[in-house]
mmCIF file of C-alpha atoms in Angstrom:
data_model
loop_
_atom_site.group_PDB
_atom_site.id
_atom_site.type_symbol
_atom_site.label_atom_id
_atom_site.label_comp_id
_atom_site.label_asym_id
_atom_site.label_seq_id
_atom_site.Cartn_x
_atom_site.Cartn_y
_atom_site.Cartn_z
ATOM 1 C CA UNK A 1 20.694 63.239 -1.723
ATOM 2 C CA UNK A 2 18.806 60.538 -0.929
ATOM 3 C CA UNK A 3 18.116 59.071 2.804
ATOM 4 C CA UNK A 4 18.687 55.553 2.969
ATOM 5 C CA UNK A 5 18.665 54.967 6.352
ATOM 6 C CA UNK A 6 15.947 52.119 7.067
ATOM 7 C CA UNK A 7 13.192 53.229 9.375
ATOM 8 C CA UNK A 8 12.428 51.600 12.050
ATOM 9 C CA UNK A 9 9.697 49.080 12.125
ATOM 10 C CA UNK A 10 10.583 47.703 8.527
ATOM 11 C CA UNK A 11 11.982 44.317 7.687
ATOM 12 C CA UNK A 12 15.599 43.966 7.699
ATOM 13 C CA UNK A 13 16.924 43.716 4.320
ATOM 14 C CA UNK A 14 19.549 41.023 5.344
ATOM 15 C CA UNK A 15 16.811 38.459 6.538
ATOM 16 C CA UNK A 16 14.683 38.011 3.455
ATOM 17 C CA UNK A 17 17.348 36.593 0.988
ATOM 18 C CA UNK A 18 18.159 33.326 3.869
ATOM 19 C CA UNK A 19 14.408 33.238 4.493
ATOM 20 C CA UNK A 20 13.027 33.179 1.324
ATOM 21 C CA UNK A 21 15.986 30.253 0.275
ATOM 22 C CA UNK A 22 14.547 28.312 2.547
ATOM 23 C CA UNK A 23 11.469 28.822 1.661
ATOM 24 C CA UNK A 24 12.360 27.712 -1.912
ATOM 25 C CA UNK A 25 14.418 24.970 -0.722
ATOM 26 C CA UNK A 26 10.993 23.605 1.510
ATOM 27 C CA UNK A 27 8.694 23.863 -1.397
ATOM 28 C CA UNK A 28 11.507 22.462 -4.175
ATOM 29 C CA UNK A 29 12.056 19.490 -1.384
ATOM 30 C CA UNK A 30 8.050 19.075 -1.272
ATOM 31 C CA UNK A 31 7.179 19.300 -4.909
ATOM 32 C CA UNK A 32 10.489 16.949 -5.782
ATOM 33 C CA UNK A 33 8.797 14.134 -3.627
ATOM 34 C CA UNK A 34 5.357 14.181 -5.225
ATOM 35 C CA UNK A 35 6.721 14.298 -8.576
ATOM 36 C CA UNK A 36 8.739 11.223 -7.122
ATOM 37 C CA UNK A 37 5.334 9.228 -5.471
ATOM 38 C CA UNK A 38 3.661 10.048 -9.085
ATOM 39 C CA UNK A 39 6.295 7.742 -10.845
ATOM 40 C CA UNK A 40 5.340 4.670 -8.893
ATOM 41 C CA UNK A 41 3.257 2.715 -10.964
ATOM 42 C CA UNK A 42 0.936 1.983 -8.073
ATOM 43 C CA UNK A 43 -1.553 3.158 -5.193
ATOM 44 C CA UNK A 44 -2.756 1.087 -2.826
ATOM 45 C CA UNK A 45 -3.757 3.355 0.585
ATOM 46 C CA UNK A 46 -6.029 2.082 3.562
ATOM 47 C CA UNK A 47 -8.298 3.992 5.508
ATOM 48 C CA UNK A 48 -8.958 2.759 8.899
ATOM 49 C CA UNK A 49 -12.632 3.331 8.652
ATOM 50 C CA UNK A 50 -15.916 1.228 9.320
ATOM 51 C CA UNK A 51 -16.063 -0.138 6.678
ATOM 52 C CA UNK A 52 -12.237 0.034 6.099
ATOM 53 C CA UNK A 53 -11.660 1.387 2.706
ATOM 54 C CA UNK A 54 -9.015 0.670 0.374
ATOM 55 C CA UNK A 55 -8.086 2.582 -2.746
ATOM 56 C CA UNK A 56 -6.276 1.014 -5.354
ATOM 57 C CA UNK A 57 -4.642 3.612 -8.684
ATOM 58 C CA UNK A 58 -3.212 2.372 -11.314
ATOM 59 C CA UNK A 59 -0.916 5.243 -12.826
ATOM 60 C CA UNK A 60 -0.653 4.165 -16.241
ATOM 61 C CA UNK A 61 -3.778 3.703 -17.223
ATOM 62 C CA UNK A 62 -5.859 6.226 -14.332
ATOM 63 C CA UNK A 63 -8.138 3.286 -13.118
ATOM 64 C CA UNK A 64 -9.203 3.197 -9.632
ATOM 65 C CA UNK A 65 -11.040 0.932 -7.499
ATOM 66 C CA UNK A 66 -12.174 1.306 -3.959
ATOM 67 C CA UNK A 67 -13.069 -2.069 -1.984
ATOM 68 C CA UNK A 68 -14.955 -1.752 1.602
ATOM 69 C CA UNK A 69 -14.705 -4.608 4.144
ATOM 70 C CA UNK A 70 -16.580 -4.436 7.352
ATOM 71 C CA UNK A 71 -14.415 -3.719 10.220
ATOM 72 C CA UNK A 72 -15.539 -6.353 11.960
ATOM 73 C CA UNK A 73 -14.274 -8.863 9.894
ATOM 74 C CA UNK A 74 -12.081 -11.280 11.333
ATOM 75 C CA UNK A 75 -8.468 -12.367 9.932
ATOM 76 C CA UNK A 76 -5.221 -13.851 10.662
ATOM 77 C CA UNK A 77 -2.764 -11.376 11.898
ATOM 78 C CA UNK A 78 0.779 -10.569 10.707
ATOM 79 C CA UNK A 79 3.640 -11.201 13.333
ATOM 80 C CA UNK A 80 2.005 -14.009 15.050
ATOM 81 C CA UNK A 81 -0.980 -11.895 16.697
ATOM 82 C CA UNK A 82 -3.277 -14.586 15.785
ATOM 83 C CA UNK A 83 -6.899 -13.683 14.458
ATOM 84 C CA UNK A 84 -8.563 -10.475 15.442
ATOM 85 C CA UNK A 85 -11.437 -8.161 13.920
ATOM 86 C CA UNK A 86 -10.010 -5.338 11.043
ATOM 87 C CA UNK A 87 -11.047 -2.995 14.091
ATOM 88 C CA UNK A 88 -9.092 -4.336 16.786
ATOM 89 C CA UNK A 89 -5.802 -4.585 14.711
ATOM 90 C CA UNK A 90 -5.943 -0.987 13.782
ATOM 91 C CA UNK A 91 -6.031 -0.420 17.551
ATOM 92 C CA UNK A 92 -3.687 -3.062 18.048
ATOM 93 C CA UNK A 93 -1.190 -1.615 16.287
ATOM 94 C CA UNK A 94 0.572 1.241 18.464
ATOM 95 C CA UNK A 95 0.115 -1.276 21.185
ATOM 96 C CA UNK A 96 2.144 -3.442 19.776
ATOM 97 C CA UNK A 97 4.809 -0.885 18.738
ATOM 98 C CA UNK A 98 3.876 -2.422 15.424
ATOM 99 C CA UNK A 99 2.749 0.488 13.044
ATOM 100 C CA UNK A 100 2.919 -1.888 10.158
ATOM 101 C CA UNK A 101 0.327 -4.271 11.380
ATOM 102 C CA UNK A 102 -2.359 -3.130 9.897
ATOM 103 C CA UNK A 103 -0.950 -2.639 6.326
ATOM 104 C CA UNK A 104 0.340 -6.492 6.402
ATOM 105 C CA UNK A 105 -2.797 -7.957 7.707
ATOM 106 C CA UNK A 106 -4.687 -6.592 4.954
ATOM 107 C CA UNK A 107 -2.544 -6.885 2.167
ATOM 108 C CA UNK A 108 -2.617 -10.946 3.808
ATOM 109 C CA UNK A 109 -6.835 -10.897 3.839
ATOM 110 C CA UNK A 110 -7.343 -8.758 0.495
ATOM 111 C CA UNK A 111 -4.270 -10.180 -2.001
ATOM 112 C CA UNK A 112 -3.577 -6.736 -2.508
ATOM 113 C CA UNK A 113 -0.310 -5.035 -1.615
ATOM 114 C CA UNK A 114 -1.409 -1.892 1.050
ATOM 115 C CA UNK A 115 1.623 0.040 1.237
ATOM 116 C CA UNK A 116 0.085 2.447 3.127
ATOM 117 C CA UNK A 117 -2.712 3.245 5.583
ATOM 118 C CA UNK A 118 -4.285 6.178 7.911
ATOM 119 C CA UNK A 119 -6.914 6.701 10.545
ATOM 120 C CA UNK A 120 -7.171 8.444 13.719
ATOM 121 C CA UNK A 121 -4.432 9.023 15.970
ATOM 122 C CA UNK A 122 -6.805 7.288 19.048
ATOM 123 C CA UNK A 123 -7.270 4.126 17.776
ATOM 124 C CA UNK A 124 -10.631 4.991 16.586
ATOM 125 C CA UNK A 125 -12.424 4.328 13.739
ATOM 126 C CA UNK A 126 -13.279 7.458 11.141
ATOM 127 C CA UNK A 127 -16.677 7.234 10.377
ATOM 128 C CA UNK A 128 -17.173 6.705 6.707
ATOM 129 C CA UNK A 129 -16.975 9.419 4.052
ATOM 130 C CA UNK A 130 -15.721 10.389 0.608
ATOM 131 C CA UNK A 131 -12.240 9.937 0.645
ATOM 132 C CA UNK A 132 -11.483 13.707 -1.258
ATOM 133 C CA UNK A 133 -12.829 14.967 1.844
ATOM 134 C CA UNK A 134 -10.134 13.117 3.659
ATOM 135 C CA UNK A 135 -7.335 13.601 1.265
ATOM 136 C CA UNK A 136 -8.062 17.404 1.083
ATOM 137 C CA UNK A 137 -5.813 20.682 1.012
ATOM 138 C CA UNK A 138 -8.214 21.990 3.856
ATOM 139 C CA UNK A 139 -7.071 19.079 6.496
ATOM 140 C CA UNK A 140 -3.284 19.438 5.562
ATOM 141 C CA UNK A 141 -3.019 21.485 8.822
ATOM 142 C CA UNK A 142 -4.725 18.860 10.806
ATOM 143 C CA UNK A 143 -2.085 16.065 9.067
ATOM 144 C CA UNK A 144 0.847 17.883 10.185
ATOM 145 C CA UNK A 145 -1.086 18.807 13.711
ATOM 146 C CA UNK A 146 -0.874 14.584 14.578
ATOM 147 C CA UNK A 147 -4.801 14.499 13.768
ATOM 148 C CA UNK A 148 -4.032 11.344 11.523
ATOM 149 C CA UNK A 149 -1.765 8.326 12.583
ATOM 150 C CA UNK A 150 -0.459 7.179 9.392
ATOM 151 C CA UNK A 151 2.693 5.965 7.213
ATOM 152 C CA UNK A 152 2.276 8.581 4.531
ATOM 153 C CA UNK A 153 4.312 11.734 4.520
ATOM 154 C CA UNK A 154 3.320 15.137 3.614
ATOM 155 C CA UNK A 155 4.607 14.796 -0.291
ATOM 156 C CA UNK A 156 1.971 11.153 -0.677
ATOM 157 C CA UNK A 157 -0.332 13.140 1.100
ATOM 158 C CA UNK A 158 -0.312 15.813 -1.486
ATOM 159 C CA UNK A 159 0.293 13.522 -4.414
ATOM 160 C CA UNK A 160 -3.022 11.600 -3.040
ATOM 161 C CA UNK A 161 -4.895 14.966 -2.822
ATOM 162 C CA UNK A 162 -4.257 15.149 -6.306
ATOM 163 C CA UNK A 163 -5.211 11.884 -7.392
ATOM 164 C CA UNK A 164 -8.133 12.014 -5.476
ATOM 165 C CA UNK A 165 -9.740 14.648 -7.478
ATOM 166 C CA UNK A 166 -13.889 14.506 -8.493
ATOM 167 C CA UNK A 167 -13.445 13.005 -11.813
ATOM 168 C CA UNK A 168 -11.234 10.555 -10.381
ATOM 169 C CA UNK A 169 -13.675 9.314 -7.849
ATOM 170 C CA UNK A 170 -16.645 9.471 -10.583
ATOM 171 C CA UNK A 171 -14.875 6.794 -12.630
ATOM 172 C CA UNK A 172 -13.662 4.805 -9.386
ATOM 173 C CA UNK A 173 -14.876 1.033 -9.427
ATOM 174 C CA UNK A 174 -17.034 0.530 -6.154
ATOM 175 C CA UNK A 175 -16.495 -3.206 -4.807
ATOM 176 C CA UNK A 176 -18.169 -3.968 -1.435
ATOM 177 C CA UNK A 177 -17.631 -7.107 0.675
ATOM 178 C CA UNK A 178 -21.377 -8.798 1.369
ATOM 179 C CA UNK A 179 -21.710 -11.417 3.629
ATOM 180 C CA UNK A 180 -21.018 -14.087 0.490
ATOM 181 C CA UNK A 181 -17.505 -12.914 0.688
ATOM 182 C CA UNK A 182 -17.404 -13.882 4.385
ATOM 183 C CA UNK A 183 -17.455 -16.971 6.580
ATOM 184 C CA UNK A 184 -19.473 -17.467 9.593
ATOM 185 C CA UNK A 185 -17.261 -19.581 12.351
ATOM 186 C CA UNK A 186 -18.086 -19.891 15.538
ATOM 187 C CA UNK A 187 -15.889 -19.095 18.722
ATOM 188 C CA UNK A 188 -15.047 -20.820 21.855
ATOM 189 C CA UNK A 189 -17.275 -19.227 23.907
ATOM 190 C CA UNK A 190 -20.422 -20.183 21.428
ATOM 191 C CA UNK A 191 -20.554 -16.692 19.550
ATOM 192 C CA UNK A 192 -20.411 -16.163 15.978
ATOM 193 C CA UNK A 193 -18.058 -14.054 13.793
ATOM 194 C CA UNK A 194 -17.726 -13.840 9.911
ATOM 195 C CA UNK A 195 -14.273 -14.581 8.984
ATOM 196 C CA UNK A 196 -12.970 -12.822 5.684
ATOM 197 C CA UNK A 197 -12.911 -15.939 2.903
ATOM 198 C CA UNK A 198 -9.951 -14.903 0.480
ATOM 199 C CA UNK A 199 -11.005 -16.738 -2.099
ATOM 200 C CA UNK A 200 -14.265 -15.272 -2.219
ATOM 201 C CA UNK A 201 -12.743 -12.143 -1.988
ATOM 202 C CA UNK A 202 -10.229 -12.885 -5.317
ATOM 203 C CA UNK A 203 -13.686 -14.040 -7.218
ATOM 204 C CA UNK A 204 -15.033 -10.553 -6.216
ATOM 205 C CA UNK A 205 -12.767 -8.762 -7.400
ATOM 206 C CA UNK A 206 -13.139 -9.721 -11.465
ATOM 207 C CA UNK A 207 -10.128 -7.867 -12.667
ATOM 208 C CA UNK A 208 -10.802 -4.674 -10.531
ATOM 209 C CA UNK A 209 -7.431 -4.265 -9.077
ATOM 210 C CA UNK A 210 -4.965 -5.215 -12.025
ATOM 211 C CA UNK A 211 -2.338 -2.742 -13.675
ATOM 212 C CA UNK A 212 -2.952 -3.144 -17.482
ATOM 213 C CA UNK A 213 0.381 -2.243 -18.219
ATOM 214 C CA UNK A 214 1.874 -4.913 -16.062
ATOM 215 C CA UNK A 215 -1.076 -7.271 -17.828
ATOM 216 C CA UNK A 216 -0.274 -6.107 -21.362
ATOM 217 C CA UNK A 217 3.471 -6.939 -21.044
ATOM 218 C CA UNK A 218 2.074 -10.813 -20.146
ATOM 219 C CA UNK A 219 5.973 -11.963 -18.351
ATOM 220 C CA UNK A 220 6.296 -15.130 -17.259
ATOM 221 C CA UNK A 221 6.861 -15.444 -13.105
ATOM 222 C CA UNK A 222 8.153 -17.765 -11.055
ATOM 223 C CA UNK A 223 7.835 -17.214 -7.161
ATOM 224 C CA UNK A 224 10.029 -19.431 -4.761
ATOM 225 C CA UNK A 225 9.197 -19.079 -1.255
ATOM 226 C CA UNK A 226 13.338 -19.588 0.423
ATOM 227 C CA UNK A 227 11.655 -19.338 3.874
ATOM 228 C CA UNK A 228 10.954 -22.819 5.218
ATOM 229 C CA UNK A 229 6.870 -21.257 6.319
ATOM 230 C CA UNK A 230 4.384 -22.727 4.069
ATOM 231 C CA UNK A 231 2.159 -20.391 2.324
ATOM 232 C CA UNK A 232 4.514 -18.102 1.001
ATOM 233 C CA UNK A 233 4.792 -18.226 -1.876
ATOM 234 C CA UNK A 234 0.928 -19.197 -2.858
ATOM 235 C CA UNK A 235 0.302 -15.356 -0.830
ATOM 236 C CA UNK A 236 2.722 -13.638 -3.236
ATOM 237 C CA UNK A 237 1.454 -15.599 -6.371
ATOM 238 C CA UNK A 238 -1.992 -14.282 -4.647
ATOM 239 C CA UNK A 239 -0.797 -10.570 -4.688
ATOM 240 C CA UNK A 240 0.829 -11.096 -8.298
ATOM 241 C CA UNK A 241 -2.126 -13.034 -9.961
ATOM 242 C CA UNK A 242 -4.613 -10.075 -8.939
ATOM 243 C CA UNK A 243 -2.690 -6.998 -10.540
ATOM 244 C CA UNK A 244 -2.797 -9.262 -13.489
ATOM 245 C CA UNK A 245 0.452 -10.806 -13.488
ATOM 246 C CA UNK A 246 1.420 -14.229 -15.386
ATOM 247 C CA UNK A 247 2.285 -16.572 -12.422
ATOM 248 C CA UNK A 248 3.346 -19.668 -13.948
ATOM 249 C CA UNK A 249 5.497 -21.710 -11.371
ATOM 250 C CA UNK A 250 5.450 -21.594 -7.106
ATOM 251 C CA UNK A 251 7.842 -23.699 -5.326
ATOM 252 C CA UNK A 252 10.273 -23.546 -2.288
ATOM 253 C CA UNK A 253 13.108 -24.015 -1.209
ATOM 254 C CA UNK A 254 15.379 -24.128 2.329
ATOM 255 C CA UNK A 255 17.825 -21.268 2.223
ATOM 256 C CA UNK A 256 19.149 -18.627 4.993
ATOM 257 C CA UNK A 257 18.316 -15.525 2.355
ATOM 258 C CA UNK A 258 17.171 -12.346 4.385
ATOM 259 C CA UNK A 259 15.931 -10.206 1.618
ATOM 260 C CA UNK A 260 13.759 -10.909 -1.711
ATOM 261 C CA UNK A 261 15.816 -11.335 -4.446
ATOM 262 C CA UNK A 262 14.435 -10.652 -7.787
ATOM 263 C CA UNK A 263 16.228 -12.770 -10.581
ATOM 264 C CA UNK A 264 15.952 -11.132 -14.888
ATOM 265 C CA UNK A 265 18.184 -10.865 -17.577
ATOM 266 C CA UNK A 266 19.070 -7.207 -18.405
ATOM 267 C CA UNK A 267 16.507 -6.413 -21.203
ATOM 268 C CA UNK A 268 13.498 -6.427 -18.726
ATOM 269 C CA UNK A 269 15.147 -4.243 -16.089
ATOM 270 C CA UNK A 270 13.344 -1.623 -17.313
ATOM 271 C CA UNK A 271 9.596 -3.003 -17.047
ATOM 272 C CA UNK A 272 6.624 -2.299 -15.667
ATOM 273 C CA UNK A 273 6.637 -5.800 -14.279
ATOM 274 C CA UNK A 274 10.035 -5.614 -12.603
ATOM 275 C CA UNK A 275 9.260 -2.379 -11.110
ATOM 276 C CA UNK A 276 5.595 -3.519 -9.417
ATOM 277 C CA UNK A 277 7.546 -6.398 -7.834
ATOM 278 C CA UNK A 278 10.190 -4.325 -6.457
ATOM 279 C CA UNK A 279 7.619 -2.095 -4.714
ATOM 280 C CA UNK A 280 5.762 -4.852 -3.667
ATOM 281 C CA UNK A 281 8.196 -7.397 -1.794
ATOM 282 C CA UNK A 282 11.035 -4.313 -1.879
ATOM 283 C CA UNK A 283 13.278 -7.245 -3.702
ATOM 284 C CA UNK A 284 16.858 -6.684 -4.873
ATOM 285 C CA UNK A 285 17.568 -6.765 -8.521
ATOM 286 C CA UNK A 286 19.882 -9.652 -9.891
ATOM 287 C CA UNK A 287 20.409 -9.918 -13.527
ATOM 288 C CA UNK A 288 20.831 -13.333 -15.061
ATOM 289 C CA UNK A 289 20.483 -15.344 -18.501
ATOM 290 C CA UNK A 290 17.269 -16.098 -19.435
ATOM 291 C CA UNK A 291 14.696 -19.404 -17.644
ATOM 292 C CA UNK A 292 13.125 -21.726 -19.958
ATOM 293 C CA UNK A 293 10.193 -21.411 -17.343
ATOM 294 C CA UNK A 294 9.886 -18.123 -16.146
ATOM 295 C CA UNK A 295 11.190 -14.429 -17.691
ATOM 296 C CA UNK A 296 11.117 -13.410 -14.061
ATOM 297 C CA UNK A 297 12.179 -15.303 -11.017
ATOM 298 C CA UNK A 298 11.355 -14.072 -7.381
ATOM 299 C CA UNK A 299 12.965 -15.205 -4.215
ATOM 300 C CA UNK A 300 11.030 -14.682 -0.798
ATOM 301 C CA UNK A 301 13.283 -14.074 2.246
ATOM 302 C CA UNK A 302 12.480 -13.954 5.482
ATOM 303 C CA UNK A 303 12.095 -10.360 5.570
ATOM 304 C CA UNK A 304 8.625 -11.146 4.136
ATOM 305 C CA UNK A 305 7.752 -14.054 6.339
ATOM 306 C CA UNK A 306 6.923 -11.672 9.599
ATOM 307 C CA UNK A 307 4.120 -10.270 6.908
ATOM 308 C CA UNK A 308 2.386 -13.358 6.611
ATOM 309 C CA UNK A 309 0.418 -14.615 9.444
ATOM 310 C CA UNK A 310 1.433 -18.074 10.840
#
């Protein structure tokens, strides 16, 4: 007859079945959310390094682009902070009790729509490196330890780790800001700063930062800015125009609508264009008959207004 009484020191046999569920379920959870990030068509992360760095993917096509500004750049602020240094806002930031300040000034001084951004956790700035050293399965410890002070979660950490891989970086367009891509203006007190010029910036650029998906599919775009701010709507047309969108119409309009509305008629729910938009401006989907003008029709609300500096 056989003994099965357990002996003491082993692991009790009722544990493991509950543990190792939720082990499952944390993994499942995990990998469910980076298969979810790798269906947006986009990428746009900043790193809060001198020079800040920011990485654009395009997930349809697997072109990247990495642009580097020096952090002492000067630009208008979102929220009405007025015009600081690229430095200064990143410290600015959890001063504020505004984490999404330094996301929104960029994506104001670039034309390109930073969703999301990290750096250190003391205001600092990370001195420059490769960024699959800083996306890396090695520092996922320190990203859950609060090393990092960022908007991404674990699962876009990951899904950047993978993105970020040698090959991808080998074929990554490298676009850096030179003084010609800046304006000198002097202060108050006599001294002298270099201001980022946004136009330069757009000329820079030459095509770097479009989705050719978006491009091939060539829809027509109105933007009308419902805010009463001016400026609105030429930023978003800015945004649009350099992922290679077709902006043909911007205009305004006074209204009292809160949240973007994006106007289509039911065939192009399903595009690559209506799908950028939505991530970009997080715009509500309306379906309507077709414009003479414009395929696609975008409202601005004023949930977008606090991203534009005044």
């Amino acid at each position: 007859m056989v003994n099965r009484r357990r002996i003491k020191g082993d692991p009790k046999p009722r544990l493991t079945l509950p543990i190792l569920a939720v082990v499952i379920l944390i993994i499942g959870g995990l990998l469910w959310r980076v298969i979810a990030s790798a269906g947006k068509p986009f990428l746009v992360v900043a790193v809060a390094s001198d020079p800040v760095q920011i990485f654009f993917y395009d997930r349809s096509s697997g072109r990247s682009s990495l642009l580097s500004i020096p952090a002492a750049a000067i630009t208008g602020v979102s929220r009405g902070y007025g015009n600081y240094s690229l430095e200064s806002v990143w410290r600015l930031s959890p001063l504020e009790k505004s984490p999404a300040i330094f996301s929104e000034t960029l994506e104001y001084a670039t034309g390109l729509p930073v969703t999301a951004y990290i750096g250190a956790t003391d205001g600092r700035l990370l001195p420059e490196m490769p960024l699959d050293r800083l996306f890396s399965l090695n520092l996922v410890p320190a990203f859950l330890g609060g090393t990092f002070r960022s908007n991404l979660g674990l699962a876009d950490y990951i899904s950047l780790v993978r993105v970020l891989s040698t090959e991808t970086l080998a074929r990554t367009k490298t676009i850096t800001v030179t003084d010609q891509q800046l304006r000198e203006i002097t202060l108050p007190d006599g001294s002298k700063v270099q201001e980022i010029d946004g136009g330069g910036l757009d000329r820079l650029y030459s095509h770097a930062f479009e989705i050719e998906s978006l491009r091939g599919e060539n829809l027509r775009i109105s933007v009308t800015n419902m805010t009463g701010r001016a400026g609105l709507g030429q930023a978003a047309s800015r945004i649009l125009t350099n992922f290679g969108a077709l902006v043909v119409r911007v205009d305004s309009m006074e209204s009292d609508l809160a949240k973007c509305q994006i106007r289509i008629p039911d065939r192009l729910a399903r595009t690559v264009t209506v799908a950028v938009v939505r991530s970009i401006f997080n715009c509500r989907l309306e379906k309507i008959g077709p414009d003479d003008a414009a395929e696609i029709s975008i409202r601005l609300g004023s949930d977008y207004k606090a991203r534009i500096p005044e």
